[in-house]
Amino acid sequence: MAAPAAGDADEGKRRPQFGSRLLVDPSHVFRHNAWDSVEWTEEQEAAALRKVQENSQPLTADKQEEYESRARDYWDDFYKIHENRFFKDRHWLFTEFPELNRTCGAGGVQDGAADAQFPGCCATYRVLEVGCGVGNTVLPILQTNNDPGLFVYACDFSSTAVELLKAHPDYDASRCHAFVHDLCEETSSFPVPKQSVDVVILIFVLSALRPDKMAAALSRLARLLRPGGLILLRDYGRYDMAQLRFKKGRCLAENFYARGDGTRVYFFTQDELDGLLTQAGLTRVQNVVDRRLQVNRGKQLKMYRVWIQCKYQKPPGTAPPVASRQ
């Protein structure tokens, strides 16, 4: 799945938290590769809306069903073609989500899981990434956080992606368990008990689901979180450059599109994500728009990116869910 562009080389290994590089003088726009918190004018917003409306005629029901039924094939083909050549270390992860580099200590079990035997059952801090791809997020976590109490779970819809992740030299089966999982299939189980995961990561993943399946998927993930646990999410915002580039014949539903390779993508508003996450029983810690102006200094091009970043928490003291299914 698409990832934010890496920061400038002069920013060092850790990119400053977004919002720190501001374009005060428009004449300086091509001095850096990216600017944060770039406010749009009313005219720019209106032009984006017109562009979306022009290309919003949905495809036929048969065509939409084809994209749904072949979703796994499209993602497998994507990874077979690209393999791990698009891998980029996401150094911004630990700036924006410091929870991923937490010191947790070794030994012990957590949340009543003492009688359960599952991968990472003795860990004191458990992180699950959904839509892990070939490890764009998982591998930097394993490389950066060497705490012995950490265990990382990684799942993806694509078996090809999971195979590539497991074949990576930095994949460590003693600290990570990768598996194939369909987040939209409610009968498929996770390899961990309910209320045993500290952090669930969704990086440009929820947008790949059909909109009417997003709420149930988030509810399943919320049941995995221990009380006080977090969902960390970063995804595409409404009127992102990628949305405005779609031509006619690619729209599946309102703000939901099929790319040329068959994979799909939705573009959110803050309110939509807030509604989905609170419906899953979580409370808002953070819900912000990251408006980024990326520039190609060689070609003198401007590219407006819109991403939304969220942190939502399962309230402490949450009672175990009645349903037994994860």
Short mmCIF file of C-alpha atoms in Angstrom, two decimals:
data_model
loop_
_atom_site.label_atom_id
_atom_site.label_comp_id
_atom_site.label_asym_id
_atom_site.label_seq_id
_atom_site.Cartn_x
_atom_site.Cartn_y
_atom_site.Cartn_z
CA MET A 1 0.00 0.00 0.00
CA ALA A 2 1.11 3.53 -0.61
CA ALA A 3 3.33 5.14 2.01
CA PRO A 4 4.18 8.75 2.76
CA ALA A 5 7.29 9.97 1.05
CA ALA A 6 10.45 9.87 3.11
CA GLY A 7 11.68 13.12 4.63
CA ASP A 8 14.57 15.22 3.34
CA ALA A 9 18.03 13.76 3.80
CA ASP A 10 19.03 16.71 5.97
CA GLU A 11 16.30 15.85 8.46
CA GLY A 12 18.34 12.95 9.76
CA LYS A 13 17.08 9.52 10.63
CA ARG A 14 14.08 10.74 12.62
CA ARG A 15 11.75 13.06 10.79
CA PRO A 16 10.52 15.98 12.92
CA GLN A 17 6.91 15.66 14.03
CA PHE A 18 4.57 16.82 11.31
CA GLY A 19 3.55 20.46 11.55
CA SER A 20 7.08 21.66 12.28
CA ARG A 21 8.13 22.88 8.83
CA LEU A 22 5.93 25.80 7.84
CA LEU A 23 5.91 27.71 4.57
CA VAL A 24 5.90 31.32 5.74
CA ASP A 25 7.11 32.90 2.51
CA PRO A 26 5.53 31.37 -0.64
CA SER A 27 8.55 32.43 -2.67
CA HIS A 28 10.59 29.86 -0.70
CA VAL A 29 8.35 26.92 -1.70
CA PHE A 30 11.08 25.10 -3.65
CA ARG A 31 13.73 25.36 -0.92
CA HIS A 32 12.63 22.03 0.63
CA ASN A 33 10.96 18.83 -0.56
CA ALA A 34 7.95 19.16 1.74
CA TRP A 35 6.04 21.68 3.88
CA ASP A 36 3.64 20.93 6.73
CA SER A 37 0.23 22.33 7.64
CA VAL A 38 -0.34 24.02 4.30
CA GLU A 39 -3.77 25.64 4.47
CA TRP A 40 -5.96 25.46 1.39
CA THR A 41 -7.77 28.48 -0.01
CA GLU A 42 -11.54 28.39 -0.52
CA GLU A 43 -10.91 28.36 -4.27
CA GLN A 44 -8.59 25.35 -3.98
CA GLU A 45 -11.13 23.47 -1.87
CA ALA A 46 -13.91 24.25 -4.35
CA ALA A 47 -11.78 23.14 -7.29
CA ALA A 48 -11.02 19.84 -5.55
CA LEU A 49 -14.72 19.24 -4.93
CA ARG A 50 -15.54 19.92 -8.57
CA LYS A 51 -12.82 17.52 -9.69
CA VAL A 52 -14.18 14.75 -7.47
CA GLN A 53 -17.75 15.33 -8.60
CA GLU A 54 -16.72 15.20 -12.27
CA ASN A 55 -15.30 11.70 -11.85
CA SER A 56 -17.78 10.27 -9.34
CA GLN A 57 -20.04 8.24 -11.63
CA PRO A 58 -19.96 4.76 -10.06
CA LEU A 59 -19.16 1.66 -12.08
CA THR A 60 -21.82 -0.98 -12.71
CA ALA A 61 -22.75 -3.42 -9.97
CA ASP A 62 -21.16 -6.29 -11.91
CA LYS A 63 -17.85 -4.43 -12.17
CA GLN A 64 -17.90 -3.54 -8.49
CA GLU A 65 -18.53 -7.17 -7.58
CA GLU A 66 -15.57 -8.19 -9.74
CA TYR A 67 -13.26 -5.88 -7.78
CA GLU A 68 -14.64 -7.28 -4.53
CA SER A 69 -14.38 -10.96 -5.47
CA ARG A 70 -10.88 -10.59 -6.91
CA ALA A 71 -9.49 -8.33 -4.18
CA ARG A 72 -7.03 -10.93 -2.89
CA ASP A 73 -5.81 -11.68 -6.42
CA TYR A 74 -5.15 -8.01 -7.10
CA TRP A 75 -3.07 -7.60 -3.93
CA ASP A 76 -1.16 -10.83 -4.57
CA ASP A 77 -0.38 -9.62 -8.09
CA PHE A 78 0.74 -6.27 -6.68
CA TYR A 79 3.30 -7.91 -4.40
CA LYS A 80 4.41 -10.41 -7.02
CA ILE A 81 5.24 -7.52 -9.34
CA HIS A 82 6.83 -5.16 -6.83
CA GLU A 83 8.08 -7.68 -4.23
CA ASN A 84 9.98 -5.57 -1.68
CA ARG A 85 11.45 -3.00 -4.05
CA PHE A 86 9.15 -0.29 -2.71
CA PHE A 87 10.20 -0.87 0.91
CA LYS A 88 10.92 2.39 2.75
CA ASP A 89 11.85 2.72 6.39
CA ARG A 90 9.08 4.68 8.04
CA HIS A 91 11.21 6.75 10.38
CA TRP A 92 8.27 9.06 11.04
CA LEU A 93 6.56 6.16 12.86
CA PHE A 94 8.44 6.65 16.10
CA THR A 95 8.02 10.42 16.04
CA GLU A 96 4.28 10.33 15.50
CA PHE A 97 3.65 7.06 17.37
CA PRO A 98 6.20 6.83 20.21
CA GLU A 99 4.08 3.99 21.67
CA LEU A 100 5.86 1.71 19.19
CA ASN A 101 9.22 2.27 20.86
CA ARG A 102 8.03 1.75 24.41
CA THR A 103 10.22 0.03 27.00
CA CYS A 104 8.12 -2.73 28.52
CA GLY A 105 10.45 -5.16 30.34
CA ALA A 106 10.93 -8.90 29.92
CA GLY A 107 9.05 -11.87 31.30
CA GLY A 108 5.59 -12.37 32.69
CA VAL A 109 2.16 -12.60 31.10
CA GLN A 110 -0.60 -10.09 30.74
CA ASP A 111 -4.36 -9.69 30.93
CA GLY A 112 -5.23 -13.13 32.25
CA ALA A 113 -3.48 -14.95 29.41
CA ALA A 114 -1.40 -17.15 31.73
CA ASP A 115 -3.29 -20.32 30.82
CA ALA A 116 -3.24 -19.62 27.09
CA GLN A 117 -0.55 -20.86 24.74
CA PHE A 118 -0.13 -18.72 21.66
CA PRO A 119 2.72 -16.92 19.87
CA GLY A 120 4.00 -14.17 22.15
CA CYS A 121 2.03 -15.43 25.16
CA CYS A 122 4.86 -14.47 27.52
CA ALA A 123 5.31 -10.97 26.11
CA THR A 124 4.56 -7.95 28.24
CA TYR A 125 3.79 -5.64 25.33
CA ARG A 126 2.00 -6.84 22.20
CA VAL A 127 1.68 -4.94 18.94
CA LEU A 128 -0.47 -6.05 16.00
CA GLU A 129 -0.12 -4.54 12.56
CA VAL A 130 -2.99 -5.19 10.18
CA GLY A 131 -2.13 -4.90 6.50
CA CYS A 132 1.57 -5.38 7.11
CA GLY A 133 2.52 -5.80 3.45
CA VAL A 134 6.18 -6.79 3.15
CA GLY A 135 7.12 -5.21 6.47
CA ASN A 136 7.27 -1.45 5.88
CA THR A 137 6.21 -0.92 9.49
CA VAL A 138 6.95 -4.23 11.22
CA LEU A 139 10.62 -4.42 10.29
CA PRO A 140 11.48 -0.89 11.50
CA ILE A 141 9.75 -1.71 14.80
CA LEU A 142 11.80 -4.89 15.23
CA GLN A 143 14.98 -3.03 14.26
CA THR A 144 14.34 -0.05 16.54
CA ASN A 145 12.66 -1.51 19.62
CA ASN A 146 14.89 -4.22 21.08
CA ASP A 147 12.96 -4.51 24.34
CA PRO A 148 12.77 -8.22 25.28
CA GLY A 149 9.14 -7.89 26.41
CA LEU A 150 7.93 -6.80 22.97
CA PHE A 151 6.16 -9.16 20.58
CA VAL A 152 4.83 -8.08 17.18
CA TYR A 153 2.04 -9.70 15.17
CA ALA A 154 1.74 -8.93 11.48
CA CYS A 155 -1.06 -9.93 9.15
CA ASP A 156 -2.02 -9.21 5.60
CA PHE A 157 -4.72 -10.14 3.13
CA SER A 158 -2.04 -11.20 0.65
CA SER A 159 -0.24 -14.50 1.18
CA THR A 160 2.46 -13.27 -1.20
CA ALA A 161 3.16 -10.28 1.06
CA VAL A 162 3.38 -12.46 4.16
CA GLU A 163 5.78 -14.85 2.43
CA LEU A 164 8.01 -11.93 1.41
CA LEU A 165 8.00 -10.57 4.96
CA LYS A 166 8.97 -13.95 6.44
CA ALA A 167 11.79 -14.26 3.90
CA HIS A 168 13.31 -10.92 4.88
CA PRO A 169 16.62 -11.31 6.76
CA ASP A 170 15.42 -9.02 9.57
CA TYR A 171 12.28 -11.06 10.24
CA ASP A 172 12.70 -12.75 13.63
CA ALA A 173 10.19 -15.49 14.39
CA SER A 174 11.10 -15.36 18.08
CA ARG A 175 9.82 -11.77 18.25
CA CYS A 176 7.25 -11.66 15.46
CA HIS A 177 4.43 -13.80 14.13
CA ALA A 178 3.25 -13.10 10.57
CA PHE A 179 0.08 -14.68 9.21
CA VAL A 180 -2.49 -14.33 6.45
CA HIS A 181 -5.78 -12.81 7.59
CA ASP A 182 -8.89 -11.38 5.94
CA LEU A 183 -10.02 -8.54 8.18
CA CYS A 184 -13.46 -8.51 6.54
CA GLU A 185 -14.11 -12.19 7.25
CA GLU A 186 -15.76 -12.23 10.67
CA THR A 187 -15.41 -16.00 11.06
CA SER A 188 -11.62 -15.92 10.70
CA SER A 189 -9.78 -15.95 14.02
CA PHE A 190 -6.69 -14.19 15.30
CA PRO A 191 -3.83 -16.10 16.98
CA VAL A 192 -4.24 -14.05 20.18
CA PRO A 193 -6.98 -13.94 22.84
CA LYS A 194 -9.34 -11.03 23.20
CA GLN A 195 -8.13 -8.13 25.32
CA SER A 196 -4.47 -9.16 25.01
CA VAL A 197 -3.05 -6.64 22.52
CA ASP A 198 -1.65 -3.27 23.56
CA VAL A 199 -1.46 -1.57 20.16
CA VAL A 200 -3.14 -2.18 16.80
CA ILE A 201 -1.57 -0.41 13.82
CA LEU A 202 -3.49 0.50 10.66
CA ILE A 203 -1.27 2.36 8.19
CA PHE A 204 -3.06 3.10 4.89
CA VAL A 205 -5.09 -0.08 5.37
CA LEU A 206 -8.65 0.78 6.37
CA SER A 207 -9.01 2.72 3.12
CA ALA A 208 -8.50 -0.53 1.15
CA LEU A 209 -11.70 -2.05 2.57
CA ARG A 210 -15.14 -1.66 1.11
CA PRO A 211 -16.79 1.15 3.10
CA ASP A 212 -19.70 -0.97 4.34
CA LYS A 213 -17.24 -3.43 5.93
CA MET A 214 -15.10 -0.93 7.81
CA ALA A 215 -17.20 -0.71 11.00
CA ALA A 216 -17.29 -4.47 11.60
CA ALA A 217 -13.55 -4.74 10.94
CA LEU A 218 -12.74 -2.06 13.52
CA SER A 219 -15.05 -3.68 16.06
CA ARG A 220 -13.18 -6.98 15.68
CA LEU A 221 -9.87 -5.20 16.27
CA ALA A 222 -11.22 -3.29 19.27
CA ARG A 223 -12.14 -6.60 20.92
CA LEU A 224 -8.48 -7.64 20.72
CA LEU A 225 -7.29 -4.56 22.63
CA ARG A 226 -6.71 -4.75 26.34
CA PRO A 227 -8.35 -1.95 28.38
CA GLY A 228 -6.23 1.14 27.81
CA GLY A 229 -4.91 -0.24 24.50
CA LEU A 230 -4.64 1.92 21.39
CA ILE A 231 -5.45 1.84 17.71
CA LEU A 232 -2.90 3.90 15.76
CA LEU A 233 -4.15 4.85 12.32
CA ARG A 234 -2.86 6.85 9.39
CA ASP A 235 -4.78 6.97 6.13
CA TYR A 236 -5.82 9.00 3.11
CA GLY A 237 -7.79 12.22 3.64
CA ARG A 238 -10.44 13.73 1.41
CA TYR A 239 -9.05 15.55 -1.64
CA ASP A 240 -5.59 14.05 -1.33
CA MET A 241 -3.62 14.32 -4.55
CA ALA A 242 -4.21 10.63 -5.22
CA GLN A 243 -7.99 11.15 -5.20
CA LEU A 244 -7.85 14.12 -7.55
CA ARG A 245 -5.80 12.14 -10.06
CA PHE A 246 -8.49 9.51 -10.61
CA LYS A 247 -10.17 9.74 -14.00
CA LYS A 248 -13.68 8.75 -15.01
CA GLY A 249 -14.35 5.03 -14.95
CA ARG A 250 -12.48 4.34 -11.68
CA CYS A 251 -15.15 5.28 -9.11
CA LEU A 252 -16.78 2.42 -7.19
CA ALA A 253 -18.79 4.50 -4.74
CA GLU A 254 -18.62 7.97 -3.24
CA ASN A 255 -14.92 8.69 -2.50
CA PHE A 256 -14.05 5.02 -3.17
CA TYR A 257 -12.00 4.09 -6.24
CA ALA A 258 -10.27 1.25 -8.08
CA ARG A 259 -6.66 1.83 -9.04
CA GLY A 260 -5.27 0.68 -12.36
CA ASP A 261 -3.89 -2.49 -10.74
CA GLY A 262 -7.29 -3.41 -9.28
CA THR A 263 -6.55 -2.49 -5.66
CA ARG A 264 -9.03 -0.10 -4.06
CA VAL A 265 -8.81 3.03 -1.94
CA TYR A 266 -11.17 5.25 0.07
CA PHE A 267 -10.56 8.88 1.09
CA PHE A 268 -11.76 9.85 4.59
CA THR A 269 -12.83 12.91 6.51
CA GLN A 270 -11.96 13.30 10.19
CA ASP A 271 -15.61 12.96 11.16
CA GLU A 272 -15.97 9.68 9.26
CA LEU A 273 -13.02 8.13 11.04
CA ASP A 274 -14.18 9.47 14.39
CA GLY A 275 -17.59 7.91 13.84
CA LEU A 276 -16.16 4.53 12.89
CA LEU A 277 -13.71 4.38 15.78
CA THR A 278 -16.11 5.59 18.46
CA GLN A 279 -18.73 3.15 17.17
CA ALA A 280 -16.17 0.44 17.93
CA GLY A 281 -16.18 1.56 21.57
CA LEU A 282 -12.96 3.60 21.47
CA THR A 283 -12.31 7.12 22.71
CA ARG A 284 -10.40 9.79 20.84
CA VAL A 285 -6.87 10.66 21.86
CA GLN A 286 -5.86 12.24 18.54
CA ASN A 287 -7.60 12.93 15.23
CA VAL A 288 -5.68 15.41 13.07
CA VAL A 289 -5.25 16.26 9.41
CA ASP A 290 -1.72 16.25 8.04
CA ARG A 291 -1.80 18.62 5.07
CA ARG A 292 1.51 18.31 3.30
CA LEU A 293 2.81 20.21 0.29
CA GLN A 294 5.40 18.05 -1.46
CA VAL A 295 7.42 19.60 -4.24
CA ASN A 296 9.58 18.34 -7.06
CA ARG A 297 12.32 20.96 -7.08
CA GLY A 298 13.74 19.74 -10.37
CA LYS A 299 10.44 19.95 -12.27
CA GLN A 300 9.05 22.81 -10.14
CA LEU A 301 5.91 20.80 -9.37
CA LYS A 302 3.61 21.12 -6.33
CA MET A 303 1.77 18.09 -4.93
CA TYR A 304 -0.80 18.50 -2.18
CA ARG A 305 -1.13 15.49 0.14
CA VAL A 306 -3.86 15.06 2.73
CA TRP A 307 -3.50 12.36 5.37
CA ILE A 308 -5.40 11.79 8.61
CA GLN A 309 -3.68 10.52 11.73
CA CYS A 310 -5.62 9.03 14.64
CA LYS A 311 -5.04 7.52 18.06
CA TYR A 312 -8.08 5.98 19.75
CA GLN A 313 -8.08 4.17 23.07
CA LYS A 314 -10.09 1.37 24.56
CA PRO A 315 -11.38 2.80 27.84
CA PRO A 316 -9.61 1.40 30.92
CA GLY A 317 -11.81 -1.05 32.83
CA THR A 318 -13.73 -2.13 29.74
CA ALA A 319 -15.68 -5.31 30.44
CA PRO A 320 -14.92 -8.38 28.29
CA PRO A 321 -17.23 -8.66 25.28
CA VAL A 322 -20.10 -11.14 25.53
CA ALA A 323 -19.42 -12.79 22.16
CA SER A 324 -16.77 -15.50 22.17
CA ARG A 325 -15.65 -14.95 18.59
CA GLN A 326 -12.70 -12.63 18.03
#
